[in-house]
Coordinates of C-alpha atoms in Angstrom, one line a residue:
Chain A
X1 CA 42.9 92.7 55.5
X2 CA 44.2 89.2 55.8
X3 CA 42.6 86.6 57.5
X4 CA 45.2 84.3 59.0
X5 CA 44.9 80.9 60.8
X6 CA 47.2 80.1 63.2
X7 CA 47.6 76.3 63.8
X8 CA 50.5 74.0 65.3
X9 CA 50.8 71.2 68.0
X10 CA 50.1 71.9 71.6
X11 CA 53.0 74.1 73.0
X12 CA 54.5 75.3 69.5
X13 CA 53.9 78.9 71.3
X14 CA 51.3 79.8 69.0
X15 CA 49.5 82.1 71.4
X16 CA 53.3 83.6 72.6
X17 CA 53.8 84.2 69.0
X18 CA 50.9 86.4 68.8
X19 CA 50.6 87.9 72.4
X20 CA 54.2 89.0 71.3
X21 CA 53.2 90.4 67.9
X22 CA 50.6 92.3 70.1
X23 CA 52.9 93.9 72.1
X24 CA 55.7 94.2 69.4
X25 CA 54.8 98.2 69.0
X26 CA 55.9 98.3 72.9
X27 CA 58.8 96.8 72.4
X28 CA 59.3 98.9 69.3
X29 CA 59.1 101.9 71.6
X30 CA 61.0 101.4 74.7
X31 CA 64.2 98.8 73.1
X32 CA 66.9 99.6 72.1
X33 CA 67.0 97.6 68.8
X34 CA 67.1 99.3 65.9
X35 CA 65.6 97.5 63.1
X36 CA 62.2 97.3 65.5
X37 CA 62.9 101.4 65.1
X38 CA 59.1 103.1 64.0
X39 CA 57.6 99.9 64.0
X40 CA 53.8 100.6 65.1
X41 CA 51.4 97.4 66.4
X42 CA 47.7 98.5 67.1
X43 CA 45.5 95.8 68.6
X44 CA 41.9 96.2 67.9
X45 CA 39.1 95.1 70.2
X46 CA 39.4 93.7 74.1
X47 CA 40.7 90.3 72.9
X48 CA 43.8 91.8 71.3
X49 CA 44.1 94.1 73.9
X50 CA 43.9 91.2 76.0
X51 CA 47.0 89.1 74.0
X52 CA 49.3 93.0 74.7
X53 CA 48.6 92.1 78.6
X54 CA 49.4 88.8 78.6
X55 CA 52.4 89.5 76.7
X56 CA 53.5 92.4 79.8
X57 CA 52.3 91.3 82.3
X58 CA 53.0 87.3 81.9
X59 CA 55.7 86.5 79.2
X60 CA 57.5 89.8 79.9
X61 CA 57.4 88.8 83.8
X62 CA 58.7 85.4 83.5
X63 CA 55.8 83.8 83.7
X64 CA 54.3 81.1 81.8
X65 CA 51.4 81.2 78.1
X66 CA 48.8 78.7 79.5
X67 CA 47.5 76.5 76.7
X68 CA 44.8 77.0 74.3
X69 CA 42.4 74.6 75.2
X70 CA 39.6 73.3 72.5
X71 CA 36.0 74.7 73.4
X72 CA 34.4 72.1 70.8
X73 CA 33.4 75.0 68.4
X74 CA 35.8 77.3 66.7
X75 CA 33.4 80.2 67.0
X76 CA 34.2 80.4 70.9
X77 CA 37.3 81.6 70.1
X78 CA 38.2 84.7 69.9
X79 CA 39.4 86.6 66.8
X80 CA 42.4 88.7 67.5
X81 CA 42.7 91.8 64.9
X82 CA 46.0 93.8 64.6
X83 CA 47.3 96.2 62.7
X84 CA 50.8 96.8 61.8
X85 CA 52.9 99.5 60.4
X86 CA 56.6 98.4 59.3
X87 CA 59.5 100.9 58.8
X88 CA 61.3 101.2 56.0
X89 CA 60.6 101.3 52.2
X90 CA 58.0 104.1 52.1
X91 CA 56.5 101.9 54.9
X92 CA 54.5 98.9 54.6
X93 CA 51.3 98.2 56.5
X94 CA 49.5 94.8 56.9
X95 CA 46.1 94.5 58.9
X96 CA 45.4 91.1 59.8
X97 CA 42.8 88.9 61.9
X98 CA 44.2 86.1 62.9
X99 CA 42.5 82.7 65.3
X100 CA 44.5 81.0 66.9
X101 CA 43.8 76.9 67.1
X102 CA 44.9 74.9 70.2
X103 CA 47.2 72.8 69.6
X104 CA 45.2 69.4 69.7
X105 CA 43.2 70.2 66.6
X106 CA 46.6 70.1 64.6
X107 CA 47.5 66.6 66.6
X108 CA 43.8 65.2 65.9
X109 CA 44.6 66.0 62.1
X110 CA 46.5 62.6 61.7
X111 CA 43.9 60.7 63.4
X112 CA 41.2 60.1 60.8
X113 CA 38.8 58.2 62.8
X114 CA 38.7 61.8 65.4
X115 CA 38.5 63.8 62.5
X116 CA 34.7 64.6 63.5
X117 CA 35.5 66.1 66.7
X118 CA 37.3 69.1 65.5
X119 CA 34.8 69.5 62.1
X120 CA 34.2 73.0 63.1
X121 CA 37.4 74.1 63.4
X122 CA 38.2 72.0 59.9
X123 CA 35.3 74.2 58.1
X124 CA 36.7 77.4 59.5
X125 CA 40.2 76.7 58.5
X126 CA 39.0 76.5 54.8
X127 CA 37.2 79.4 55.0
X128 CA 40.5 81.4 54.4
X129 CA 43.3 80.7 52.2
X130 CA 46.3 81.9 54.2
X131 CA 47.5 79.6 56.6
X132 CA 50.5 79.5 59.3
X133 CA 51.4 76.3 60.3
X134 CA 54.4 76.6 63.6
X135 CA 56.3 73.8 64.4
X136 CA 58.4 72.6 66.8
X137 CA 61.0 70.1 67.1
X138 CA 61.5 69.4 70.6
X139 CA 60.6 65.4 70.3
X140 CA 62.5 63.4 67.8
X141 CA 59.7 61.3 66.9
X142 CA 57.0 64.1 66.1
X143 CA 57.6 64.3 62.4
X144 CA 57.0 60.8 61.8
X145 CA 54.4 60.6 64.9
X146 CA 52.0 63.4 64.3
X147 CA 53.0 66.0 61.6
X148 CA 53.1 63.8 58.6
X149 CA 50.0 61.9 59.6
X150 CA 48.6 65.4 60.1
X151 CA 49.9 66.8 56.8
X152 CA 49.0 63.9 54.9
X153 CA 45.0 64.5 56.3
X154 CA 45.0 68.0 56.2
X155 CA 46.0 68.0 52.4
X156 CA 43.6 65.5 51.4
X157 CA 41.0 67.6 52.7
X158 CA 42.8 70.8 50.6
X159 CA 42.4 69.1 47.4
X160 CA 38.9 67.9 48.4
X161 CA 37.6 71.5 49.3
X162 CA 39.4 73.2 46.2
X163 CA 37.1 71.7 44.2
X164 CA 33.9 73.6 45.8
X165 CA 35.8 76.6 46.9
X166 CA 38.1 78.2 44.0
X167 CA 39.6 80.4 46.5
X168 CA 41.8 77.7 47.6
X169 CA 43.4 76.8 44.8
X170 CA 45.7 80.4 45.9
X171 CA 46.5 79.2 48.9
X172 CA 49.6 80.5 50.8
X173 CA 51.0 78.6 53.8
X174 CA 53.9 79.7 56.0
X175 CA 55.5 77.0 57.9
X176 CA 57.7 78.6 60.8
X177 CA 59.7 76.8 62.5
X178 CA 59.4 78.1 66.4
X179 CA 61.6 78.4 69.1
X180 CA 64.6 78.9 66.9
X181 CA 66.7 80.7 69.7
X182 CA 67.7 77.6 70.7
X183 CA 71.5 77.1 70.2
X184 CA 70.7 74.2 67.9
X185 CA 68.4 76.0 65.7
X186 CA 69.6 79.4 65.6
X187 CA 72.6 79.2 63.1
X188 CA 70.2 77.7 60.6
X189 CA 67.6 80.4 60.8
X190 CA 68.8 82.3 58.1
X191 CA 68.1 79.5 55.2
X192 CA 65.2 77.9 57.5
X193 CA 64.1 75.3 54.7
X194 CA 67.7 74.2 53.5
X195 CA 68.6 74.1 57.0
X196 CA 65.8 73.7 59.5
X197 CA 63.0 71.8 57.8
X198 CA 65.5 68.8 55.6
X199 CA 67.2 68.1 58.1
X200 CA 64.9 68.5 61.1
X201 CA 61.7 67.7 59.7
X202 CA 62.4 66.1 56.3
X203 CA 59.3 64.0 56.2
X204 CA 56.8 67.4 56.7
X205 CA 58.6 69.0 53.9
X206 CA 58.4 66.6 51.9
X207 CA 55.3 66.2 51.6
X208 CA 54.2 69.9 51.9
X209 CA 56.8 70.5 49.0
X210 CA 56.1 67.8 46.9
X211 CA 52.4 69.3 47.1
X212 CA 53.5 72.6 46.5
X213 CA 56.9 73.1 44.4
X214 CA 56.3 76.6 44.2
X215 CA 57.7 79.2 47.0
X216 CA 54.5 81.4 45.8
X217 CA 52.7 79.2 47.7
X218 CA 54.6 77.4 50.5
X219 CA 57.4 79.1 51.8
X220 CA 59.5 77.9 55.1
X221 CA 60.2 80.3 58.0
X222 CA 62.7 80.5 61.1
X223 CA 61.4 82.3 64.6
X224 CA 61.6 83.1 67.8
X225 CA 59.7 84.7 69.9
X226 CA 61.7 84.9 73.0
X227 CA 64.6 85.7 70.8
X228 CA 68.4 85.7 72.1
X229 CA 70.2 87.9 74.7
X230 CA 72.0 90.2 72.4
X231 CA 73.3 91.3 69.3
X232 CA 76.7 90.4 70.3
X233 CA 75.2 87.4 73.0
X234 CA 73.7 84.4 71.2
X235 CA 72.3 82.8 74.4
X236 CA 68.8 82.3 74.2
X237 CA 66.8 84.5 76.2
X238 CA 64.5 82.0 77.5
X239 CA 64.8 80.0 80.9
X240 CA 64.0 76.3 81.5
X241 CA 64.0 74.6 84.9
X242 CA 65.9 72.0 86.2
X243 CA 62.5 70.2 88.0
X244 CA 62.0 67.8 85.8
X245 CA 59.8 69.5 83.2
X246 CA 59.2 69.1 79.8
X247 CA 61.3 71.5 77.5
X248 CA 58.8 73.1 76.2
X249 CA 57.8 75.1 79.4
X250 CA 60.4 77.5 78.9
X251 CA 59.8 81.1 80.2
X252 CA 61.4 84.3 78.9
X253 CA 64.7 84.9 80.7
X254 CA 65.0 89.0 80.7
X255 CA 62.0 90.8 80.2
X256 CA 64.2 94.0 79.9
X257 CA 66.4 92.2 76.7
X258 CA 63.3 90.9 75.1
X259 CA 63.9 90.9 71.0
X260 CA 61.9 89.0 69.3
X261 CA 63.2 87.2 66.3
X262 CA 61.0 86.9 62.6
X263 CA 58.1 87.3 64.0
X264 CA 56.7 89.0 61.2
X265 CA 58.2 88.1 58.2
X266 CA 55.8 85.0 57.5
X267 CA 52.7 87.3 58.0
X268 CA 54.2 89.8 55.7
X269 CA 54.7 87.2 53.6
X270 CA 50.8 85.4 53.8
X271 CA 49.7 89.3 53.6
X272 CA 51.6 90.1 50.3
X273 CA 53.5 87.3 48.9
X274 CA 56.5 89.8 49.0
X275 CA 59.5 89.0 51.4
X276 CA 60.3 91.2 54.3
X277 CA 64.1 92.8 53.3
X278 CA 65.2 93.0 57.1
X279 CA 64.7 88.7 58.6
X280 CA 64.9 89.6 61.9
X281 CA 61.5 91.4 61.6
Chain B
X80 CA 37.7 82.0 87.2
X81 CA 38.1 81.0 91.1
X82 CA 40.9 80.6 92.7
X83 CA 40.9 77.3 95.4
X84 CA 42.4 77.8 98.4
X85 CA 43.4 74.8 100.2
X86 CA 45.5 72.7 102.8
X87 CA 45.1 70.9 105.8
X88 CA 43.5 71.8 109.0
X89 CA 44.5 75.0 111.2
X90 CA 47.0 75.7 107.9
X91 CA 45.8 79.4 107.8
X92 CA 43.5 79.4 104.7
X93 CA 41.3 81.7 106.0
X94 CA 43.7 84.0 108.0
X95 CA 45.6 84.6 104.7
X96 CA 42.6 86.3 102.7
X97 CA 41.7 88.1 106.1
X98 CA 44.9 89.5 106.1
X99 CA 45.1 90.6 102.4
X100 CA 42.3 92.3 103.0
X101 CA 44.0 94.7 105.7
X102 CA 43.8 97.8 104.4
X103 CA 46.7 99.1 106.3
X104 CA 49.1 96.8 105.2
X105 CA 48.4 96.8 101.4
X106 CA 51.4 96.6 98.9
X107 CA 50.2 95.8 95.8
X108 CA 47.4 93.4 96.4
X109 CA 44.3 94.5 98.4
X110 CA 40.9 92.3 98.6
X111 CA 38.2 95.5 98.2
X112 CA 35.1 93.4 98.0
X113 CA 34.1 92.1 100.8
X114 CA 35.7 94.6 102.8
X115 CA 38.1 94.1 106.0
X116 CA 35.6 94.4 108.4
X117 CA 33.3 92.7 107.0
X118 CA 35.4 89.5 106.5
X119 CA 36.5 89.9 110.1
X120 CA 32.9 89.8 111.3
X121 CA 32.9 86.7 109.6
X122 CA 35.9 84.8 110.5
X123 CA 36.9 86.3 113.4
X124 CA 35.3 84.8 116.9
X125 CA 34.8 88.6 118.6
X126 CA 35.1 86.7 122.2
X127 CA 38.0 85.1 121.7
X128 CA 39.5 87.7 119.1
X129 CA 40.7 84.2 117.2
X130 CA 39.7 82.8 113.5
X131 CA 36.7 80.4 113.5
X132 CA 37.4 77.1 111.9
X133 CA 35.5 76.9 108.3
X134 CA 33.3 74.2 109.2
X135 CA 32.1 73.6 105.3
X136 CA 33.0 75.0 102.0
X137 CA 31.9 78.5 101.3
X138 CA 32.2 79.8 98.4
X139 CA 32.9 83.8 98.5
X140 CA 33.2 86.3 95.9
X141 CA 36.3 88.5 96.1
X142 CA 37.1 91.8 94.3
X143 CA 40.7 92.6 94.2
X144 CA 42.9 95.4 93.2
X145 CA 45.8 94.2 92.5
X146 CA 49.2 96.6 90.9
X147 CA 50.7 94.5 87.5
X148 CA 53.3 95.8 85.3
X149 CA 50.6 97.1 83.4
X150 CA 48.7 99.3 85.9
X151 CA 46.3 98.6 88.5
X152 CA 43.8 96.1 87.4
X153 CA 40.9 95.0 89.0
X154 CA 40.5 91.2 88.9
X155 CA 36.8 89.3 90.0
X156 CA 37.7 86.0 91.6
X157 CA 35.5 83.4 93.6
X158 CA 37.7 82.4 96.5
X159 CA 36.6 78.7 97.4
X160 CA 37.6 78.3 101.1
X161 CA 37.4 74.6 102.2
X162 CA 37.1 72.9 105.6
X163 CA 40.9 71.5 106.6
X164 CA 38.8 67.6 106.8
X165 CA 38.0 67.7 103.7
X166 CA 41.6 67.3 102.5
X167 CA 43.0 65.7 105.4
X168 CA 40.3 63.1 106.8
X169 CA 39.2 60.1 104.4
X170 CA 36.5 59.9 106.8
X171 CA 34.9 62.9 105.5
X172 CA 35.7 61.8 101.7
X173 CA 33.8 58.6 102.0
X174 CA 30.9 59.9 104.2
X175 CA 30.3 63.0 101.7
X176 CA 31.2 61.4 98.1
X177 CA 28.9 63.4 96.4
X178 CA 30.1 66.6 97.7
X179 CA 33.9 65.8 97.5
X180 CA 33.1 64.5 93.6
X181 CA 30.9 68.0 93.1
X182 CA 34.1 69.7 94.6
X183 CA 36.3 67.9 92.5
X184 CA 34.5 69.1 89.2
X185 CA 34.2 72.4 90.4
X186 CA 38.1 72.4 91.1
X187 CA 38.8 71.6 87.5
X188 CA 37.0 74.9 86.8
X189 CA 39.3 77.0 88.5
X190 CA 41.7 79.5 86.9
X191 CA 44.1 78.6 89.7
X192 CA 44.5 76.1 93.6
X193 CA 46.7 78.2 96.2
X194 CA 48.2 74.6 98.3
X195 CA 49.1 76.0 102.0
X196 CA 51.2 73.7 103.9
X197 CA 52.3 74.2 107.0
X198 CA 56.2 74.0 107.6
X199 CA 57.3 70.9 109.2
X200 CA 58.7 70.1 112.7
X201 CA 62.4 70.1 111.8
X202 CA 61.8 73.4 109.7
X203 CA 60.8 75.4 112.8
X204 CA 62.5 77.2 115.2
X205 CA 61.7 76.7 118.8
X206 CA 62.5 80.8 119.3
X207 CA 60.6 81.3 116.6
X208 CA 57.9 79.7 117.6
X209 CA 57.8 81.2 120.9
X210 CA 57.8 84.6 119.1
X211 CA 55.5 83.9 117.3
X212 CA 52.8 82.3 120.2
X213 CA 50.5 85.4 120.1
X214 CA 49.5 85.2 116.5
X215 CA 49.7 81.0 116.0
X216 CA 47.6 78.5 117.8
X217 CA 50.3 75.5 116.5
X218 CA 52.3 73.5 119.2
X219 CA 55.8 72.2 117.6
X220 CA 54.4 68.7 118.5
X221 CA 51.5 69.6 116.7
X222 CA 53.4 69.6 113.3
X223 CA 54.2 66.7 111.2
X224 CA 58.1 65.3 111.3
X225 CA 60.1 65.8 108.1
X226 CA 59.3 62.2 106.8
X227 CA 55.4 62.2 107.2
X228 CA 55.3 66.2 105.9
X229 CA 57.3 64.8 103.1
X230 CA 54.4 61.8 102.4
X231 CA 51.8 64.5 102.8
X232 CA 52.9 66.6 100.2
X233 CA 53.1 63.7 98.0
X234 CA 49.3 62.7 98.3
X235 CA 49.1 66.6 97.2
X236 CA 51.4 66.3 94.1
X237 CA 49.3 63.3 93.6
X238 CA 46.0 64.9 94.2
X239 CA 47.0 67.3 91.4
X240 CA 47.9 64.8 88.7
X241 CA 45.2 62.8 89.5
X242 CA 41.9 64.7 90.2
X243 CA 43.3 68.5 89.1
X244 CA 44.4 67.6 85.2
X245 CA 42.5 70.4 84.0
X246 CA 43.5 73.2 86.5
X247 CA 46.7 75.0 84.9
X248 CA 48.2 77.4 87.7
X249 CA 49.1 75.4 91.2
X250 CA 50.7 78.1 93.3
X251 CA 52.2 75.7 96.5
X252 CA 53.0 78.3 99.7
X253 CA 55.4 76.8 102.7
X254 CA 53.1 78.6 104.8
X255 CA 53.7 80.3 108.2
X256 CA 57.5 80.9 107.2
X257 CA 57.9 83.2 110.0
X258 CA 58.2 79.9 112.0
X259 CA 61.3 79.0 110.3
X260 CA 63.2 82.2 109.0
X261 CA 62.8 86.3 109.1
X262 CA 60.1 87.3 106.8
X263 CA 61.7 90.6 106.4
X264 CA 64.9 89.4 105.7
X265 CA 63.8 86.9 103.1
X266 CA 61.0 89.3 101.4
X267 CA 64.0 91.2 100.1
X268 CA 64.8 88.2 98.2
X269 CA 61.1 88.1 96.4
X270 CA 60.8 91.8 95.9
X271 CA 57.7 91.9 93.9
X272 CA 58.2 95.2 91.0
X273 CA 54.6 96.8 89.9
X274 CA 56.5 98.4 87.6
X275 CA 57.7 95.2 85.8
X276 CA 61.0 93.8 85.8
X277 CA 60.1 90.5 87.7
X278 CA 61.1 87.4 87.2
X279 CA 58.8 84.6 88.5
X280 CA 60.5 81.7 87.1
X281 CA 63.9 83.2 89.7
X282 CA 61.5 83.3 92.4
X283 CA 60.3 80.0 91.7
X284 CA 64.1 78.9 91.5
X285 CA 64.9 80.4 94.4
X286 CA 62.0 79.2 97.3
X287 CA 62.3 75.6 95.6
X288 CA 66.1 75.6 95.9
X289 CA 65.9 76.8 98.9
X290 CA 63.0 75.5 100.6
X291 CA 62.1 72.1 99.3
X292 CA 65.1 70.8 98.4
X293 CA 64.6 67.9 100.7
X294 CA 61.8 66.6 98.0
X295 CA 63.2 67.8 94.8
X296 CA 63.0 63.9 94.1
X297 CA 59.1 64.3 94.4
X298 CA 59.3 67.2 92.6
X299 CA 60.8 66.0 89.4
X300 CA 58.7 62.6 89.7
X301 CA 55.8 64.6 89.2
X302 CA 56.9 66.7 86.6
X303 CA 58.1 63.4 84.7
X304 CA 54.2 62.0 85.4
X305 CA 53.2 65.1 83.2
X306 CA 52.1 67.1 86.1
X307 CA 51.3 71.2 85.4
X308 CA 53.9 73.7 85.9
X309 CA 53.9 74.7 89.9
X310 CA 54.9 77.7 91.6
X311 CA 56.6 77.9 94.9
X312 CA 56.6 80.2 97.4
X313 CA 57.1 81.1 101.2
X314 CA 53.8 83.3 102.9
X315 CA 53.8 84.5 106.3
X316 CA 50.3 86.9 107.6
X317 CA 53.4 88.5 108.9
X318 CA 54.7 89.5 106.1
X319 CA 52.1 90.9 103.7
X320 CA 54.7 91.4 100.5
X321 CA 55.5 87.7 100.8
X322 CA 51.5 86.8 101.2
X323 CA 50.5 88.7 98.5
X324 CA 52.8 87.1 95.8
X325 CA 50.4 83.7 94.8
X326 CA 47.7 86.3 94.1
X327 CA 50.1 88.4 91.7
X328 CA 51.3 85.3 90.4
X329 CA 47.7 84.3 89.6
X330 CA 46.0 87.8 89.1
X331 CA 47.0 88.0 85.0
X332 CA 45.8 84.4 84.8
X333 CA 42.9 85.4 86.0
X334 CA 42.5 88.7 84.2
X335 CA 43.3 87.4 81.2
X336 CA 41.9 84.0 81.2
X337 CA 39.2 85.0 78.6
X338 CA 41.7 85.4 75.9
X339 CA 42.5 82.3 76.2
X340 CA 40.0 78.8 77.0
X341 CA 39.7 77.6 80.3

């Protein structure tokens, strides 16, 4: 069993990503797609069970993830434990529990002099060695603004914990680039660092790659957990008004064309350290 | 996990969960806990067979079976019923400070605020209105013109930047729509599914296309200020399909607010 951490900036869809996980076995059963064909997602426990409700009755309805807020202690947040049976190959099974951060504890990363505020959360995170970092790139500025502030903390911190806990030192981090059905993203989800991260975020990998040359250990991944409208219709399947809003309160378009894209390929991937054959999983 | 129910004076605040308690009209919401009759005991004046103005805020603990995509849940709320002066008379804000500042906090607590405004002057139809005269106590001349309806719901939009930062889910209602157009008619239009298929961000499209377009403008102002997503709909005690939507909008919220922090 894998114990993941889920961290990102507030409204990366961290908590969409994993309601939709949740409910991916659902999807599985009742779509038509068929590389999600025998897929199996159990959630364990009320709080995962909670995640495959929000996931039908809010995302699935058109309705809206509210944000994860901080509760000042990481143990007041809820650990969400799924287990998952992939198709294919003599069949591959990964059980993880996974927390998932809000989004301000990533953003407080950069700024040193706040670092006590989310120390609890800090001494969780490196209690595990397999992390999943989602980003978004929604404002041009946030690479330089907060990730590499935040990158360049957080890896200070790595190197300064590896030295008490061994552990570390096999770290595996998955960075996923979210929201990739946008029509700006989507085309490069296939070769997500070459194409996604350089370009889009060149100053985050950078210095995540420069810390870890080797794809053992960091490796760069495209999703989406909204997903497009078809095989044969690249439109994203997500919605955003026209009321002035930011973009990043986009709801899902049709519940009933729902196909998630990548969601687990990085956890696979954190599980294993073997890639997922079939992306789109 | 309360839900706030507020708006101005004679709006219909407590009307609307005494009618969503009517057993007889229940779609796919119905308040079980306290019953019907029991609410009607309290809110209803027995001589005059009308509602009794809340005269201060009562808190009241609701039980609701409600029918979601993914079966009938039951969903514990507190509904927070407030007297119409406390939101339209500055009066009462500065000679109660500590009990509009106590509200305030308390407000930021909640899963979700239900706005009621009533429809303005220009909105309304005169035969409407006449049709209407058994079940309404509102004179036309009673409701605010375009322009100062317009202002009002600005100090709300306002009120909700301002003093509401923490509350995520602002369901507005242009209440009392069966004073401007046929409930029936129009409920087609927001057919709610229980079996899924919905798709609140349309319905939101269409009753703010539709219904207050005349202050998109404020809309997006507040939206651009950072303001939380907001919800719009059209409710009518006439029409208990349209009446019941805020609550299925809010219900998962609600339900599954533990997953999540609030």
């Amino acid at each position: 069993m894998s114990e993941i951490r889920v961290i990102g900036p507030r409204g990366s869809g961290k908590t969409t990503y994993l309601a939709t996980i949740a409910y991916l076995g659902e999807l599985a059963r009742t779509g038509e797609q068929e590389h999600f064909k025998g897929l199996k997602v159990t959630a364990i426990g009320p709080d995962s069970e909670k995640l495959v409700g929000l996931a039908k009755d809010v995302i699935k309805q058109g309705q809206k993830v509210p944000p994860t807020r901080t509760k000042g202690n990481i143990e007041y947040h809820p650990d969400y434990q799924l287990e998952i049976n992939i198709p294919g190959g003599g069949g591959k099974r990964i059980e993880l529990v996974a927390k998932d951060y809000p989004g301000e504890v990533f953003e407080l990363l950069g700024l040193r002099h706040k670092l006590s505020e989310i120390e609890s959360y800090l001494e969780d995170l490196f209690t595990t060695n397999h992390w999943l970092i989602m980003l978004t790139d929604w404002q041009t500025d946030q690479d330089t603004r907060v990730y590499q502030p935040a990158f360049d903390s957080l890896l200070d911190r790595l190197e300064a914990e590896t030295k008490n806990k061994s552990e570390l030192a096999n770290i595996r981090i998955a960075v996923v680039m979210a929201k990739c059905e946008r029509g700006e993203l989507w085309p490069g989800r296939l070769e997500p660092e070459q194409d996604l991260f350089k370009i889009r975020l060149p100053l985050s990998h950078d210095i995540l790659r420069k810390k870890f040359p080797s794809s053992k250990q960091l490796k760069f991944f495209a999703c989406s957990s909204f997903g497009v409208m078809g095989d044969k219709d690249p439109r994203p399947n997500r919605y955003l008004p026209n009321d002035g809003s930011s973009a990043e309160n986009a709801y899902l378009r049709k519940g009933d064309c729902w196909q998630p894209y990548g969601l687990l390929s990085p956890l696979y991937w954190l599980d294993t350290g073997k890639i997922l054959k079939d992306v789109r999983l | 996990m309360s839900v706030v129910v507020i708006g101005d004076r004679s709006v219909g605040k407590s009307s609307t969960v005494l009618e969503l308690a009517n057993p007889y009209n229940k779609n796919c919401v119905e308040i079980v806990e306290p019953d019907y009759e029991t609410l009607r005991e309290n809110y209803i004046n027995p001589d005059t067979n009308q509602m009794v103005p809340t005269r201060t805020e009562e808190q009241q603990p609701l039980v609701l079976n409600v029918q979601l995509p993914g079966g009938e849940k039951q969903v514990n709320s507190v509904w927070i019923d407030t007297p119409g002066e406390m939101w339209d008379s500055p009066q009462w804000r500065q000679e109660n400070p500590a009990a509009w500042q106590d509200f305030k906090t308390r407000l930021n607590e909640c899963v979700g605020i239900i706005l009621l405004l009533p429809p303005h002057r220009d909105l309304v139809s005169p035969n409407l209105l006449n049709v209407a005269n058994d079940h309404h106590t509102l004179n036309r001349d009673d409701l605010l013109n375009f322009q100062a309806w317009e202002n009002r719901l600005g100090k709300w939009l306002d009120f909700f930047l301002q003093d509401c930062s923490q509350v995520e889910h602002i369901a507005i209602c242009l209440h009392k729509a069966d004073l401007f157009c046929n409930v029936d008619k129009v409920s087609r239009e927001f057919q709610y599914n229980y079996a899924g298929g919905t798709q609140w961000w349309k319905f939101n499209e269409t009753a703010r296309k539709k219904y207050f377009y005349q202050v998109e403008k404020n809309i997006k102002n507040y939206h651009q200020r950072g303001g939380k997503p907001i919800q719009f709909f059209i409710t009518s005690i006439k029409n208990r399909g349209l009446l019941e939507l805020p609550w299925l909008y809010l219900s998962p919220y609600i339900l599954y607010q533990d997953h999540n922090s609030y």
